Amino acid sequence: MRRVVHEIGNHLAIAVASIEAFRDGLLEPSPEWLEAVLQALREVDALLEELAPEHSSGEPVLAASARPINVCAVVTNEVLAFEASALKHGIAFSVERCMVHDPACVNFDGDPIRIAEIVNNVISNAIRYTPSGGRIDIDCRRSGGALTLSVTDGGPGVRDDEIERIFEAGFRGSASGNTAGSGLGLALVKRFVEEHGGRIDVENVAERGARFTVHLPGTAIDARLAEDGTVSLL
């Protein structure tokens, strides 16, 4: 239940920020922007399905659907969805994204919903900790069959004594202060990344903030999904 509420909040925030940017003239409501809003609302609709009575016994369960996808298109769509929110907070994006038409992006073996949530939560976290006037660097690369996504924020970084706990569900570091958040986002990212056989690292970057780097091998997701096709989530 907590996971579903958390993710619904993320997607609604994207939709609201985009619509407000259209209204205020900060963004032109092009087909690409409108599709980003529609996709956020589609995700809300899918998450609401998990709250239906027939899915309400125990923890929410998301069916696995690992299949060949254009992983760069998934990443690009999530980055686009957050640009309105970045504008609203006075934050600049510097994006080095893998090209969606690059052959290396096609036939990546993964679950598009989970990969979208990985990108969504990491960028949302970066926006939360980057002050107005700051910059977020997003770098997406394919090397062989693997995908590497790094997001560097402009915040205060992560204290050395908190790095080991940063991916614990419910943990909020000392830098969180009065910022909104449940402490679930990075825990979900770690779980989704590990389901794909990957890992996520965090490091502090001099004169910047924290850099979160996701490594996905592009191979079949792990045995927890292979056993019966589903996995219980937070």
mmCIF file of C-alpha atoms in Angstrom, residues 19-27:
data_model
loop_
_atom_site.group_PDB
_atom_site.id
_atom_site.type_symbol
_atom_site.label_atom_id
_atom_site.label_comp_id
_atom_site.label_asym_id
_atom_site.label_seq_id
_atom_site.Cartn_x
_atom_site.Cartn_y
_atom_site.Cartn_z
ATOM 1 C CA ILE A 19 -0.022 21.493 -16.622
ATOM 2 C CA GLU A 20 1.014 24.482 -14.489
ATOM 3 C CA ALA A 21 3.990 25.063 -16.801
ATOM 4 C CA PHE A 22 1.629 25.068 -19.804
ATOM 5 C CA ARG A 23 -0.716 27.487 -18.046
ATOM 6 C CA ASP A 24 2.080 29.859 -17.052
ATOM 7 C CA GLY A 25 3.686 29.852 -20.484
ATOM 8 C CA LEU A 26 6.892 28.163 -19.314
ATOM 9 C CA LEU A 27 6.392 25.270 -21.710
#
